[in-house]
CSV table of C-alpha atoms in Angstrom, one decimal:
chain,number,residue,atom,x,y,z
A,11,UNK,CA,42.9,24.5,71.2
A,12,UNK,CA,42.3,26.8,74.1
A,13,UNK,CA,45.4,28.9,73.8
A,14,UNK,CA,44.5,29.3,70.2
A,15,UNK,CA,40.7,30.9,71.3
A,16,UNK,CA,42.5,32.8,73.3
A,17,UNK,CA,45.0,34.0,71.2
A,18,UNK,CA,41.8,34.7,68.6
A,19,UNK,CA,40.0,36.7,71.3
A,20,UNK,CA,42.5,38.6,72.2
A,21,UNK,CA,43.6,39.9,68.4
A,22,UNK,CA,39.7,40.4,68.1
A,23,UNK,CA,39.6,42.8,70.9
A,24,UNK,CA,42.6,44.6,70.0
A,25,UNK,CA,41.5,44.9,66.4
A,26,UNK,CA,38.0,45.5,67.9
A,27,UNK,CA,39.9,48.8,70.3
A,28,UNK,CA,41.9,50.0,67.6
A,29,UNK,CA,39.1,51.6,66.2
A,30,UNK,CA,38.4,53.4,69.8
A,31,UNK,CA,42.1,54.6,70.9
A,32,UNK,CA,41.6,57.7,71.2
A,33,UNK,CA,39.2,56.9,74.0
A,34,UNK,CA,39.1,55.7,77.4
A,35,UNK,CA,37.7,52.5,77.6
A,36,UNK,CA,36.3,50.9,80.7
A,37,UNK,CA,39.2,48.7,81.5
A,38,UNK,CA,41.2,51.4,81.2
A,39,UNK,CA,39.0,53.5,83.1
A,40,UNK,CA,39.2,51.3,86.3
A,41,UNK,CA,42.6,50.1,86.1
A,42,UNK,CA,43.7,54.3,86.4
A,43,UNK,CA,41.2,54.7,89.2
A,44,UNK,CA,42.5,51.2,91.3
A,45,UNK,CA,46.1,51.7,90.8
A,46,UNK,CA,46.4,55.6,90.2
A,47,UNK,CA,45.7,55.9,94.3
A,48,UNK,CA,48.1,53.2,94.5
A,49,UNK,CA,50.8,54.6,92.9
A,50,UNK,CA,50.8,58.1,94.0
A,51,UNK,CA,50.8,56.3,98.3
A,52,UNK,CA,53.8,54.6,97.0
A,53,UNK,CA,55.6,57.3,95.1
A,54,UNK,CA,55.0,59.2,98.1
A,55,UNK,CA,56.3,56.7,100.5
A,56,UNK,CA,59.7,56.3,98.3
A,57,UNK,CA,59.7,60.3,98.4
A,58,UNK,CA,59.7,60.4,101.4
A,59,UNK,CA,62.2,57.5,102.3
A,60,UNK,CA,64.2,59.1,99.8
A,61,UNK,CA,64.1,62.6,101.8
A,62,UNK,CA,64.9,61.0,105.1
A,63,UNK,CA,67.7,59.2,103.4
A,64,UNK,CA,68.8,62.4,101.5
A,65,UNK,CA,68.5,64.5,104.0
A,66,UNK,CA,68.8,63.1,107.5
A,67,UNK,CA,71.0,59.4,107.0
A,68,UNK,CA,72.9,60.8,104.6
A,69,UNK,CA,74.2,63.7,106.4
A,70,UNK,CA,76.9,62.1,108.1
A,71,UNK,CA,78.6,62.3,104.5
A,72,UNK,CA,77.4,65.7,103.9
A,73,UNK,CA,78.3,67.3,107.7
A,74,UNK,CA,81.8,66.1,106.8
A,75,UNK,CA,81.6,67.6,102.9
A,76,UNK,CA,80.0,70.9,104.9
A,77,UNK,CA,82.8,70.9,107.2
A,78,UNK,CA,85.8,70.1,104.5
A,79,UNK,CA,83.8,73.2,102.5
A,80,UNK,CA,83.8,75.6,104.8
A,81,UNK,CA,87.2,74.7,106.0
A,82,UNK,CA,88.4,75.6,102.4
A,83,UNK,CA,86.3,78.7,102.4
A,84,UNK,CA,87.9,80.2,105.2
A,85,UNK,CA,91.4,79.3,103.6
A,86,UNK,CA,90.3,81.0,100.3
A,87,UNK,CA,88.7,83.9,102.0
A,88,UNK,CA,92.4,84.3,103.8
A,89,UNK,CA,94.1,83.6,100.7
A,90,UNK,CA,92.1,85.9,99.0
A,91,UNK,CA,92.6,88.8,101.6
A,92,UNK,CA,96.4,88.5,101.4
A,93,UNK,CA,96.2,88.8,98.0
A,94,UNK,CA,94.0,91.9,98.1
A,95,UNK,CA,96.9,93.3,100.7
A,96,UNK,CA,99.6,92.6,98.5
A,97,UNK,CA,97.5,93.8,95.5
A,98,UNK,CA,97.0,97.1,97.3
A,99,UNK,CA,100.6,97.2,99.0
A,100,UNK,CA,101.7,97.1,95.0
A,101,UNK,CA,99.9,99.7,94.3
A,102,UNK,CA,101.1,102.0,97.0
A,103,UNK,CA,104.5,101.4,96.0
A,104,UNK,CA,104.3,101.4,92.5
A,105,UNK,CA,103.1,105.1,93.3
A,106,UNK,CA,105.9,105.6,95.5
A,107,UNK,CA,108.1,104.2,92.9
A,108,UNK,CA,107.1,106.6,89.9
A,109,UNK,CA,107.4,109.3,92.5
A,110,UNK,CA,110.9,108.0,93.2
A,111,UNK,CA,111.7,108.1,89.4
A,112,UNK,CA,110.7,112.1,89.2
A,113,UNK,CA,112.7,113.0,91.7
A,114,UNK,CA,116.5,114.4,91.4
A,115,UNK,CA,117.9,113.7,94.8
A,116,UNK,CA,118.4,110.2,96.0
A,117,UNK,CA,115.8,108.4,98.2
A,118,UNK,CA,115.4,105.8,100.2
A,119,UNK,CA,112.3,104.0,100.7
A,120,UNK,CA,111.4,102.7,104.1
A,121,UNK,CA,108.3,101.1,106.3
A,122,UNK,CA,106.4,103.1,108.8
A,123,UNK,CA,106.4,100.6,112.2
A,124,UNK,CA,105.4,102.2,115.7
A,125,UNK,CA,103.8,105.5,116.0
A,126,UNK,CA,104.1,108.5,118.8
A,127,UNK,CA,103.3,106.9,121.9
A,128,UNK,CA,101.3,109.8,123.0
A,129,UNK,CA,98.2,111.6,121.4
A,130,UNK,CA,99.4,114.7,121.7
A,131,UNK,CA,102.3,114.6,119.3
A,132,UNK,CA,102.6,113.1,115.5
A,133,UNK,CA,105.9,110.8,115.1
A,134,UNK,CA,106.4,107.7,113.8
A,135,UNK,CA,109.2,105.7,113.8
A,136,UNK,CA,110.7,104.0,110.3
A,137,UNK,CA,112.8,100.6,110.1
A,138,UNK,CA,115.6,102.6,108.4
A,139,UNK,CA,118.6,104.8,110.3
A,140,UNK,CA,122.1,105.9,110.4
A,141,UNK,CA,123.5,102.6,109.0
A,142,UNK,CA,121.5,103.1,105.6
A,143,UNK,CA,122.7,106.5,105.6
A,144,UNK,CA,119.4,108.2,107.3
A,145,UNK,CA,120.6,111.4,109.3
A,146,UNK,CA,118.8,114.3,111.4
A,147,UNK,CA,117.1,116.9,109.1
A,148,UNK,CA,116.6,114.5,105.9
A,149,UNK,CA,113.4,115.0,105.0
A,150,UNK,CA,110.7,112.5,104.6
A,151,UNK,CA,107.8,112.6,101.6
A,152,UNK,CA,105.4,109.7,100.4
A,153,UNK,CA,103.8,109.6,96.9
A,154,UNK,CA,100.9,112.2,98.1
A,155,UNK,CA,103.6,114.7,99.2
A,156,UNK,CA,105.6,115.7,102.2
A,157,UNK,CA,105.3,113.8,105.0
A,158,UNK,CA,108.1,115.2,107.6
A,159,UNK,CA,111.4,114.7,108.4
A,160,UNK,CA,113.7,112.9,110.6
A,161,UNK,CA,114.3,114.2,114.4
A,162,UNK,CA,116.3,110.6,115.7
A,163,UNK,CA,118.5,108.8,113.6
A,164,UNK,CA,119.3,105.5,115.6
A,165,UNK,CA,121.7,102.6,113.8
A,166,UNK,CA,118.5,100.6,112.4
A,167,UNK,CA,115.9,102.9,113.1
A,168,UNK,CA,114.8,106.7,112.9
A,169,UNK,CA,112.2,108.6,114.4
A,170,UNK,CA,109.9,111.3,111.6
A,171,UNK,CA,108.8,113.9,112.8
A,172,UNK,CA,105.2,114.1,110.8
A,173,UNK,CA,104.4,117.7,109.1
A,174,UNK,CA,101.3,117.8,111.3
A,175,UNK,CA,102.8,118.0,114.9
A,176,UNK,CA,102.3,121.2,116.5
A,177,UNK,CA,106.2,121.8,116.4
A,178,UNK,CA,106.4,121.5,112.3
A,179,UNK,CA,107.2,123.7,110.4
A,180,UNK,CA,107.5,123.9,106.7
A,181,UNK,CA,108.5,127.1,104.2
A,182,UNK,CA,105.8,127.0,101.5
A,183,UNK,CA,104.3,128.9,98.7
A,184,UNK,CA,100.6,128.9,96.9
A,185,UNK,CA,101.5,127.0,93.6
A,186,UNK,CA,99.2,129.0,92.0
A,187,UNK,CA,100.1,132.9,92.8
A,188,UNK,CA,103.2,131.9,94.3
A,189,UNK,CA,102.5,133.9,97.8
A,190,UNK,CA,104.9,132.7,100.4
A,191,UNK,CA,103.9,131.6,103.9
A,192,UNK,CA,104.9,129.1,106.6
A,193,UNK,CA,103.0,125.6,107.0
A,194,UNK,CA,102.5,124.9,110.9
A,195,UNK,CA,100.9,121.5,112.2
A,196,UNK,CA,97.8,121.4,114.3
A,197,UNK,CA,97.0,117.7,114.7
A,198,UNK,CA,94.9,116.9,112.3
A,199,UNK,CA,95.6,119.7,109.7
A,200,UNK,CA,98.0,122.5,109.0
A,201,UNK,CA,98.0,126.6,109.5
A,202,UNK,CA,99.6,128.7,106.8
A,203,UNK,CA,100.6,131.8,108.3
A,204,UNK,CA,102.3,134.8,107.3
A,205,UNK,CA,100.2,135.2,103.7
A,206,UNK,CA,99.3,138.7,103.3
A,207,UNK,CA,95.9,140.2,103.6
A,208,UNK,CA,96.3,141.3,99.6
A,209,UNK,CA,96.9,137.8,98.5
A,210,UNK,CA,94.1,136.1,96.7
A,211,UNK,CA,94.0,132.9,98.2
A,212,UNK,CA,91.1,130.2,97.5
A,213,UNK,CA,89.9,127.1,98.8
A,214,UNK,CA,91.5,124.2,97.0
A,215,UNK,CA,94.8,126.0,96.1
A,216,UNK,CA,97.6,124.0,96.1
A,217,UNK,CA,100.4,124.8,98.8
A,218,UNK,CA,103.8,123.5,97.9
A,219,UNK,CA,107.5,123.4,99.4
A,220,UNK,CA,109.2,126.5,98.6
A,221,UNK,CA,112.5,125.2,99.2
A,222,UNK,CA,113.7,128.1,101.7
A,223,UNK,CA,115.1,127.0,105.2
A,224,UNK,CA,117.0,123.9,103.4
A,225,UNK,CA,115.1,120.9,105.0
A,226,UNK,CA,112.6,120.3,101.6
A,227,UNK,CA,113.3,120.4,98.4
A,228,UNK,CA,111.2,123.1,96.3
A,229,UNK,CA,107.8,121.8,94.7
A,230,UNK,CA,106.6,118.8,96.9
A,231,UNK,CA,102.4,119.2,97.6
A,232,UNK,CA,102.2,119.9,101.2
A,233,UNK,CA,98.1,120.4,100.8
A,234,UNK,CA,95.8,122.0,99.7
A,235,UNK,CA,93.8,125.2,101.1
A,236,UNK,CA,90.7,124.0,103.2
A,237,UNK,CA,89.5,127.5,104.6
A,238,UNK,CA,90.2,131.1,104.2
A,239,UNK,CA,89.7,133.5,106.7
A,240,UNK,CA,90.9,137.2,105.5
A,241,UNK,CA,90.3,139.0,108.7
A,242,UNK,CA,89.2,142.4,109.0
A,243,UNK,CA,92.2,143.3,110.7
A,244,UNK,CA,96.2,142.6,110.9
A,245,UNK,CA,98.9,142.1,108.3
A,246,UNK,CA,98.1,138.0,107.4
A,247,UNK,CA,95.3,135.7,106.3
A,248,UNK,CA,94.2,132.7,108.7
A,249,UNK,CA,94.2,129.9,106.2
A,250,UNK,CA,94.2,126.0,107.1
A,251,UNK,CA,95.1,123.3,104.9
A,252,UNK,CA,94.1,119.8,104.7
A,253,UNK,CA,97.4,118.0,104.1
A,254,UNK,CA,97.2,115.8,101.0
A,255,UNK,CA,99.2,112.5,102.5
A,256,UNK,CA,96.9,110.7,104.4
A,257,UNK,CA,98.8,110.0,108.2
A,258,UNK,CA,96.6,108.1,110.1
A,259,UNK,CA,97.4,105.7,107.0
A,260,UNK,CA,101.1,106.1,106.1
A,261,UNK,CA,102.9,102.9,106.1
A,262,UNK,CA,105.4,103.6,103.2
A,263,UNK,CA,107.6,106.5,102.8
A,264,UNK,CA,110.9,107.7,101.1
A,265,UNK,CA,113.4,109.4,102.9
A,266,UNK,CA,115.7,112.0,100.7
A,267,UNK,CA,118.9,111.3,100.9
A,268,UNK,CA,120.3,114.5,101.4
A,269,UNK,CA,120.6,116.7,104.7
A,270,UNK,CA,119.5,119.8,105.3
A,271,UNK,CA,121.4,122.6,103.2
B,19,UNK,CA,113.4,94.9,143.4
B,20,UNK,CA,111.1,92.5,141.7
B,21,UNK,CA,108.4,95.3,142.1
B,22,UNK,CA,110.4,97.6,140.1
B,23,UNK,CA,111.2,94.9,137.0
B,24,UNK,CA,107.2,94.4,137.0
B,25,UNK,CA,106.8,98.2,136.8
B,26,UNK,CA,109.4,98.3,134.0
B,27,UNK,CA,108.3,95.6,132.0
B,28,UNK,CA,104.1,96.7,132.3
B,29,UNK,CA,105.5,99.9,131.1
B,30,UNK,CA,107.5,98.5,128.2
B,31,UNK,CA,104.3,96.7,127.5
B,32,UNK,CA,102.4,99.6,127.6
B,33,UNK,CA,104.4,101.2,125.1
B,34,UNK,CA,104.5,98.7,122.6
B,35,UNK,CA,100.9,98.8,123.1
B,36,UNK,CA,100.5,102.6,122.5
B,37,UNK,CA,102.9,102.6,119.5
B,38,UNK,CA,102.4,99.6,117.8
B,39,UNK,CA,98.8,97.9,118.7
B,40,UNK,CA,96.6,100.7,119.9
B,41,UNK,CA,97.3,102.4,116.6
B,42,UNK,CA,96.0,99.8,114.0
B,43,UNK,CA,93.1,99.1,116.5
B,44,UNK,CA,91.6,102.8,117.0
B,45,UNK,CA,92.7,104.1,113.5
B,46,UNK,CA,93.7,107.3,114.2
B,47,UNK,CA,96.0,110.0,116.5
B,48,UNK,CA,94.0,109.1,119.5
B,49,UNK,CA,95.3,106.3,122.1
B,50,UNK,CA,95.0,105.8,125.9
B,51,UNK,CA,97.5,107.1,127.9
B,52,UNK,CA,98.0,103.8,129.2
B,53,UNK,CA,101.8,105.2,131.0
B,54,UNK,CA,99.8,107.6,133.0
B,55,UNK,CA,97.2,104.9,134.1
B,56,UNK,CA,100.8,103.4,135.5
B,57,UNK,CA,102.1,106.5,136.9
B,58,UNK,CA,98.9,107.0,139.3
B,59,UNK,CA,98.5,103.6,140.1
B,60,UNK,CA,102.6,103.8,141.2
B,61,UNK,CA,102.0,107.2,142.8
B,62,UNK,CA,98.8,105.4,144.9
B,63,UNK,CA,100.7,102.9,146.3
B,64,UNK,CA,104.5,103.7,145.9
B,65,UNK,CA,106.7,105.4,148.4
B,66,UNK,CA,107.7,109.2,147.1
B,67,UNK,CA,111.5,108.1,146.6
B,68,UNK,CA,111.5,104.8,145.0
B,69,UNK,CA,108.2,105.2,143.0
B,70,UNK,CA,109.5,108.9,141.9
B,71,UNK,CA,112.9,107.5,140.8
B,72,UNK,CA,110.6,104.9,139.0
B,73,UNK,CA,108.5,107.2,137.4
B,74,UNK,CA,111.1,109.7,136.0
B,75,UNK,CA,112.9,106.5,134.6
B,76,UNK,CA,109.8,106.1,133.0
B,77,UNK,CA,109.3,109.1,131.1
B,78,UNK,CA,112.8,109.1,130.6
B,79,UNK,CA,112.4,106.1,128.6
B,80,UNK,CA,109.0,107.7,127.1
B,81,UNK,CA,110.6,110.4,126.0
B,82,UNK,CA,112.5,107.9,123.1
B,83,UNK,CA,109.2,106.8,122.0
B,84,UNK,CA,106.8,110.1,122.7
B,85,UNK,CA,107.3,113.6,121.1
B,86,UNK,CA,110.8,115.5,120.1
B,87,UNK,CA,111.1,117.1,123.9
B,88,UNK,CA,114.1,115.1,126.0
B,89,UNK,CA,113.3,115.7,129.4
B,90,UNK,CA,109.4,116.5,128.6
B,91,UNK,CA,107.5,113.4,129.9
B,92,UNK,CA,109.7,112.9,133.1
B,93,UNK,CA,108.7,116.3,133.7
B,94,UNK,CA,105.2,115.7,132.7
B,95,UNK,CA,105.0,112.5,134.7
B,96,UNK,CA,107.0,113.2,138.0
B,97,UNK,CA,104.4,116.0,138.6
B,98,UNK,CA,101.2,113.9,137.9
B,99,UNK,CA,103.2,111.1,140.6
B,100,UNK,CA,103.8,113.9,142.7
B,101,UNK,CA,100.2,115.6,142.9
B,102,UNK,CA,99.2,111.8,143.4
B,103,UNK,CA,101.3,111.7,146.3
B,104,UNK,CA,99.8,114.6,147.6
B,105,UNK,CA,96.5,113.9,148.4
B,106,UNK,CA,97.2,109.8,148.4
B,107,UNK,CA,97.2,110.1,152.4
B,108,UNK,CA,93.3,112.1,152.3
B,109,UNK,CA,91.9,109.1,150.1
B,110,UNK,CA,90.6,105.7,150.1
B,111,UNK,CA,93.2,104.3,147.5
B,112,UNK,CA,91.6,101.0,147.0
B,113,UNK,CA,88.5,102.2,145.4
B,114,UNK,CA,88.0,101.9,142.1
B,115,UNK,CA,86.0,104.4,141.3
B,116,UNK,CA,88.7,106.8,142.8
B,117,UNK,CA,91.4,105.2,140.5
B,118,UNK,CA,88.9,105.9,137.8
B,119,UNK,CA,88.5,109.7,138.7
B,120,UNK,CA,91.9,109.9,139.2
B,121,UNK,CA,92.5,109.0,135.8
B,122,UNK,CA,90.5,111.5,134.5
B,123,UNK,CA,92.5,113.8,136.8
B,124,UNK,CA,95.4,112.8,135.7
B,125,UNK,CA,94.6,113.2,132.3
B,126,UNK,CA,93.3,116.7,132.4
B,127,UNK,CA,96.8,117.5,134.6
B,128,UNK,CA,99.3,115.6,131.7
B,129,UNK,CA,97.6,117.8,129.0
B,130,UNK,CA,97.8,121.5,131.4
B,131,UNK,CA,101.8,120.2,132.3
B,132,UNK,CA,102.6,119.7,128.2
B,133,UNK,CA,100.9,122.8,127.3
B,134,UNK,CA,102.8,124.6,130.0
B,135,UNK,CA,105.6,122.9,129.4
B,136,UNK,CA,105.6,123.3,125.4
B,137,UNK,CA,103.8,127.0,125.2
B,138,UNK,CA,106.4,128.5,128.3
B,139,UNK,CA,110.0,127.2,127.5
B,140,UNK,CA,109.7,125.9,124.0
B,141,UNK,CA,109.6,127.4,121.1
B,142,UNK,CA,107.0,125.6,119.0
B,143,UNK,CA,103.9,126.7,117.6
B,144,UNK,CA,101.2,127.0,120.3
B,145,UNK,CA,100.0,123.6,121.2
B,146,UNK,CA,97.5,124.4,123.9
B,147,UNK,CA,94.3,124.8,121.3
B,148,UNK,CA,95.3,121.3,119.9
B,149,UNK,CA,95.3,119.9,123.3
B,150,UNK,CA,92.4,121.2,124.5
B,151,UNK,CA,90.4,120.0,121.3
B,152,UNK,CA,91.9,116.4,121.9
B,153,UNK,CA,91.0,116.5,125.7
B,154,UNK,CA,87.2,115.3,125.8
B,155,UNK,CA,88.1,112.3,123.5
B,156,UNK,CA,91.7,111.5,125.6
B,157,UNK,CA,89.7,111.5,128.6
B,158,UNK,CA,87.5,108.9,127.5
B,159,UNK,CA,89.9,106.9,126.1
B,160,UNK,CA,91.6,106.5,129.2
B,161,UNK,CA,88.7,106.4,131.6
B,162,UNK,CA,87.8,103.0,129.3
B,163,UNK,CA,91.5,101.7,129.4
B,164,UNK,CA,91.5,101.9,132.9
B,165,UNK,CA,88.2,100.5,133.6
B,166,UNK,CA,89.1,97.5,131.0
B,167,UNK,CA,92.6,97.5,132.9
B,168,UNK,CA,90.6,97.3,136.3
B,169,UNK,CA,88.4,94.5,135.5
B,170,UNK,CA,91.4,92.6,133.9
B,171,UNK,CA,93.7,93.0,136.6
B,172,UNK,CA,91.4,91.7,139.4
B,173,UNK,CA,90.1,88.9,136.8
B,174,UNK,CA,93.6,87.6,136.7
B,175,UNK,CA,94.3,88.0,140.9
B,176,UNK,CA,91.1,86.0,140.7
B,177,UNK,CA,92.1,83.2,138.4
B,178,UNK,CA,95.9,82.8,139.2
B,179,UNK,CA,97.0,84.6,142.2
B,180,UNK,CA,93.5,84.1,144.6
B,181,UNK,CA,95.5,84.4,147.9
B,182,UNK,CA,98.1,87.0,146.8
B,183,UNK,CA,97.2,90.4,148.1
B,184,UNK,CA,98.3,92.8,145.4
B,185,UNK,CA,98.3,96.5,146.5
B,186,UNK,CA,95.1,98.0,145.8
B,187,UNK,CA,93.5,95.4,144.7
B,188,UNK,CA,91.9,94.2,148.1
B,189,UNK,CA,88.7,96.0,147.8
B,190,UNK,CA,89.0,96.3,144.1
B,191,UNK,CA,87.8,93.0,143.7
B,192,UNK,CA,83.9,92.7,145.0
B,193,UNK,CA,84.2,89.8,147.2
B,194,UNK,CA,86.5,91.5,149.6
B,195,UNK,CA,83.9,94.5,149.8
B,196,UNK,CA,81.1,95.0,152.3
């Protein structure tokens, strides 16, 4: 009998509240404003279990993960530097390799490994020699142009000297007007003397092998023209030129397999 | 006799060093000299005969590894040992700071030998101007090779010879100074 008066009072006040649901009643009203409070200290005390968890219990897991992750970082970072080595080691010879195909005379392709133990000269020393057929006076070029040519031919090993020692010297021409001239080294650049006063020389002409005093074939790039100083004086020009191969960077080269004519 | 081995092999160090290290580190022509840091230490503390016969052996070898002159850096290096030996009786030859202006010395004498050398009885291009545009940056290089060198040495007499008394090295190391 009582469950059914209940059960009849509370389908009254439901129907009664249907009419008013778009409003806050006063049950309503107090039940948000007891257990809203209650809630939020609650949420904020799982929150913050949940951050000490997450973030300080936890982390015996996650130091581990952190050290497995960097771990594999540095090995991918290595990984990917080699591959960026080999990538650019490709490319260098690939360059040496269509240079190869243009040219007439046999070559011989060979790694740069110690340089001139002193700073006043420019040698370097390449892990090819006699017994690969590399003899005094071959000369030496890279995919840039001439590089030198060989002073020391040991079994295994030969000895270059580089076009930019102070005791080079190459017979070379302007590509352009075809004036004739010698290419000395100075270091860190090259000298090309005995160009008349009346040639007309500009910076960025190309000087090339001329193929006189039989070391270098004719046509390899020895540089090009960095500065022009036509004196008022004398017979000859003082013009330097910036050599186009790179040599505080060589570390592949071909050596021409011919000696000097 | 085991003086002379030690000699030989820091020198065969120091040119694997200069040829093959040195180069990829500094990126460039330049390197310290680190042969002639040798050469005045030997010429310091060396008597004229053995350490001269040493020294020429040296550049003898140096000679293989070091320009397209036989002959040039035995020449070269005999006279830096030999000015060394000059004045070694007028000096304090266990400072430090002497080794270190020695070096620069020494540096300014290898470069004013090879230009002589090179400029009088070869016949290459002129290589004085070169070397005199290099100087400035070659002395430097070896004044810091040597004082890296000094600190080295007498950090390694320190750590695993600390009652061996190697020559020169007495007041080189601070505790033994006044």
């Amino acid at each position: 009998m009582l469950g059914s008066v209940l059960l009849l009072v509370a389908l009254l006040w439901y129907s009664v509240n249907l009419r008013q649901q778009d409003e806050t009643n006063f049950l309503e009203s107090l039940l948000l404003r007891v257990t809203g409070p209650t809630q939020a200290g609650f949420d904020r005390v799982i929150v913050g279990a949940a951050d000490i968890w997450g973030h300080y219990l936890y982390l015996v897991d996650t130091a581990e993960d952190n050290r497995q992750l960097t771990e594999e970082n540095r090995t991918l970072r290595a990984v990917l530097t080699q591959s960026d080595e080999v990538r650019l080691e490709n490319e260098r010879l690939r360059l040496l390799l269509d240079f190869k195909e243009t040219q007439e005379i046999d070559t011989l392709p060979a790694r740069v490994i110690a340089e001139d133990a002193s700073s006043w000269f420019r040698t370097v020393t390449i892990d090819k020699g006699s017994v690969q057929g590399v003899v005094e006076g071959m000369s030496v070029v890279a995919a840039e142009g001439v590089v030198g040519r060989v002073v020391r031919s040991r079994p295994r090993f030969a000895r270059v000297l580089l076009l930019t020692d102070a005791s080079s010297a190459v017979a070379s021409l302007l590509q352009d007007n075809r004036a004739r001239g010698v290419c000395r080294g100075k270091g860190e650049y090259l000298v090309f003397d005995f160009v008349l006063r009346q040639e007309e020389v500009t910076v960025g002409d190309r000087v090339v092998t001329s193929g006189m005093g039989g070391i270098f074939p004719k046509g390899l790039v020895v540089g090009n023209v960095k500065s022009v100083d036509r004196q008022e004086f004398g017979l000859f020009q003082v013009i330097e030129v910036a050599p186009t191969v790179d040599f505080s960077h060589l570390e592949e080269v071909l050596v021409m397999l011919r000696g000097p004519q | 006799m085991n003086r002379t081995v030690l000699y030989l092999a820091l020198a065969g160090i120091a040119v694997v060093l200069q040829t093959v290290f040195l180069p990829v580190l500094l990126q460039g022509y330049y390197k310290p000299d680190l042969l002639l840091i040798l050469v005045i230490y030997l010429g310091l503390h060396e008597k004229p005969l053995r350490g001269g016969l040493l020294v020429y052996l040296i550049g003898w070898c140096c000679d293989g590894v070091a320009g397209v002159f036989p002959g040039l850096n035995g020449f070269v290096l005999i006279g830096i040992f030999m000015v060394v030996r000059g004045i070694v009786a007028r000096i304090n030859t266990e400072s430090s700071s002497l080794l270190l202006l020695l070096v620069v010395a020494g540096t300014v004498l290898q470069s004013v030998l090879v230009a002589f050398a090179l400029d009088f009885f070869s016949q290459t291009a002129r290589i004085w101007p070169q070397i005199v545009w290099q100087l400035p940056v070659q002395v430097l290089l070896n004044l810091t090779a040597a004082f890296v060198l000094l600190r080295l040495v007498v950090w390694l007499q320190r750590t695993f010879m600390p009652r061996r008394d190697l020559p020169g090295l007495r007041k080189l190391d601070r505790r033994y100074e006044p």
